[in-house]
Tab-separated table of C-alpha atoms in Angstrom:
chain	number	residue	atom	x	y	z
A	284	UNK	CA	-25.491	9.666	-2.333
A	285	UNK	CA	-21.939	8.172	-2.247
A	286	UNK	CA	-20.919	5.273	-4.388
A	287	UNK	CA	-17.795	3.085	-4.527
A	288	UNK	CA	-16.189	0.709	-6.941
A	289	UNK	CA	-13.383	-1.340	-5.491
A	290	UNK	CA	-10.833	-2.893	-7.847
A	291	UNK	CA	-7.536	-4.712	-7.437
A	292	UNK	CA	-8.342	-7.846	-5.565
A	293	UNK	CA	-6.678	-11.019	-6.718
A	294	UNK	CA	-4.737	-14.005	-5.410
A	295	UNK	CA	-1.144	-13.417	-4.218
A	296	UNK	CA	1.421	-15.490	-2.394
A	297	UNK	CA	2.420	-15.041	1.312
A	298	UNK	CA	4.821	-12.104	1.587
A	299	UNK	CA	3.635	-10.490	-1.552
A	300	UNK	CA	2.062	-7.026	-2.162
A	301	UNK	CA	-1.112	-5.725	-3.575
A	302	UNK	CA	-2.736	-2.366	-4.012
A	303	UNK	CA	-6.490	-1.904	-3.871
A	304	UNK	CA	-8.266	1.168	-5.263
A	305	UNK	CA	-11.649	2.471	-4.714
A	306	UNK	CA	-13.244	4.966	-7.080
A	307	UNK	CA	-15.526	7.345	-5.202
A	308	UNK	CA	-18.467	9.272	-6.608
A	309	UNK	CA	-20.492	11.796	-4.701
A	310	UNK	CA	-19.629	14.453	-2.040
A	311	UNK	CA	-17.423	13.106	0.694
A	312	UNK	CA	-16.077	16.273	2.259
A	313	UNK	CA	-15.922	15.824	6.019
A	314	UNK	CA	-16.427	12.075	5.826
A	315	UNK	CA	-14.258	9.333	7.275
A	316	UNK	CA	-13.190	7.023	4.563
A	317	UNK	CA	-12.211	3.544	5.459
A	318	UNK	CA	-11.184	0.017	4.268
A	319	UNK	CA	-12.888	-2.950	5.997
A	320	UNK	CA	-12.638	-6.663	5.399
A	321	UNK	CA	-14.660	-9.732	6.072
A	322	UNK	CA	-13.473	-13.286	5.931
A	323	UNK	CA	-15.926	-16.299	5.839
A	324	UNK	CA	-17.482	-16.909	9.175
A	325	UNK	CA	-15.816	-13.829	10.677
A	326	UNK	CA	-17.322	-10.395	11.479
A	327	UNK	CA	-16.470	-7.454	9.506
A	328	UNK	CA	-13.476	-5.666	10.785
A	329	UNK	CA	-11.962	-2.269	10.233
A	330	UNK	CA	-8.633	-2.298	8.494
A	331	UNK	CA	-7.754	1.521	8.091
A	332	UNK	CA	-9.411	4.948	8.004
A	333	UNK	CA	-8.406	8.367	6.702
A	334	UNK	CA	-10.038	11.836	6.996
A	335	UNK	CA	-9.951	14.841	4.810
A	336	UNK	CA	-6.796	16.043	6.490
A	337	UNK	CA	-5.136	12.658	5.634
A	338	UNK	CA	-4.975	11.585	9.272
A	339	UNK	CA	-4.888	7.813	9.316
A	340	UNK	CA	-5.702	4.983	11.746
A	341	UNK	CA	-4.935	1.284	11.452
A	342	UNK	CA	-6.027	-2.002	13.029
A	343	UNK	CA	-3.124	-3.485	15.029
A	344	UNK	CA	-3.094	-6.547	12.701
A	345	UNK	CA	-2.084	-4.550	9.715
A	346	UNK	CA	-0.063	-1.643	11.289
A	347	UNK	CA	3.276	-1.397	9.594
A	348	UNK	CA	2.146	-3.495	6.634
A	349	UNK	CA	-0.767	-1.594	5.118
A	350	UNK	CA	-1.026	2.031	4.083
A	351	UNK	CA	-4.197	3.906	3.332
A	352	UNK	CA	-4.156	6.999	1.199
A	353	UNK	CA	-6.411	8.985	-1.108
A	354	UNK	CA	-5.938	10.978	-4.287
A	355	UNK	CA	-5.596	14.680	-4.412
A	356	UNK	CA	-9.202	15.144	-5.577
A	357	UNK	CA	-10.392	12.769	-2.862
A	358	UNK	CA	-12.203	10.704	-5.468
A	359	UNK	CA	-10.013	7.655	-5.187
A	360	UNK	CA	-9.163	5.744	-2.023
A	361	UNK	CA	-6.094	3.336	-2.000
A	362	UNK	CA	-4.969	0.525	0.285
A	363	UNK	CA	-1.344	-0.575	-0.187
A	364	UNK	CA	-0.801	-3.944	1.313
A	365	UNK	CA	2.674	-5.360	1.876
A	366	UNK	CA	3.987	-8.499	3.493
A	367	UNK	CA	0.610	-10.182	3.043
A	368	UNK	CA	-0.246	-13.147	5.211
A	369	UNK	CA	-2.843	-15.982	4.717
A	370	UNK	CA	-4.802	-14.249	7.596
A	371	UNK	CA	-5.333	-11.243	5.379
A	372	UNK	CA	-7.516	-13.272	3.077
A	373	UNK	CA	-10.925	-11.706	2.964
A	374	UNK	CA	-13.342	-9.577	0.992
A	375	UNK	CA	-12.274	-5.980	1.193
A	376	UNK	CA	-14.725	-3.053	1.181
A	377	UNK	CA	-14.361	0.709	1.075
A	378	UNK	CA	-16.861	2.693	3.040
A	379	UNK	CA	-17.730	6.129	4.233
A	380	UNK	CA	-18.945	7.516	7.593
A	381	UNK	CA	-20.432	11.051	8.075
A	382	UNK	CA	-20.624	12.038	11.689
A	383	UNK	CA	-19.081	13.793	14.599
A	384	UNK	CA	-16.943	10.978	15.833
A	385	UNK	CA	-13.158	10.757	14.956
A	386	UNK	CA	-12.246	8.423	12.220
A	387	UNK	CA	-9.852	6.472	14.579
A	388	UNK	CA	-12.719	5.956	16.953
A	389	UNK	CA	-14.943	4.653	14.074
A	390	UNK	CA	-12.442	2.110	12.833
A	391	UNK	CA	-13.776	-0.801	14.967
A	392	UNK	CA	-17.381	0.379	14.507
A	393	UNK	CA	-18.356	-0.663	11.002
A	394	UNK	CA	-22.079	-0.140	11.918
A	395	UNK	CA	-21.415	3.668	11.761
A	396	UNK	CA	-20.646	3.543	8.102
A	397	UNK	CA	-23.560	4.403	5.764
A	398	UNK	CA	-21.983	3.935	2.352
A	399	UNK	CA	-20.354	0.741	1.161
A	400	UNK	CA	-18.780	-0.651	-2.033
A	401	UNK	CA	-19.539	-4.067	-3.384
A	402	UNK	CA	-16.088	-5.473	-2.291
A	403	UNK	CA	-13.083	-7.048	-3.905
A	404	UNK	CA	-11.685	-10.409	-2.907
A	405	UNK	CA	-8.077	-10.769	-1.806
A	406	UNK	CA	-6.728	-14.245	-1.317
A	407	UNK	CA	-3.214	-14.909	0.083
A	408	UNK	CA	-1.942	-18.366	-0.648
A	409	UNK	CA	0.527	-20.043	1.729
């Protein structure tokens, strides 16, 4: 069983920065770890993924602004968000996928992910 606790969501102004953290418990070796987000009335979308080798993938909408990383012990997942825009307003979730498909391929396929945190709200004010 894998469990997550996301922290760090808050309200920031446009152009600001924010770092989300996700505490991971359970065995996640070989998993794809990812950040997803969902805004009201929108579908859940993939933001970024990272594998055990620290290979990353990003949605086009956040590329160059967001950075996903994980702690050395792989028990903490981070999402550094810079140059935030109102369109980034959403509930942010960390999640894990255990399967044979690459993490980058899994990014737009949230249905593959079996383990989810409860989410943390990020609001970007204009």
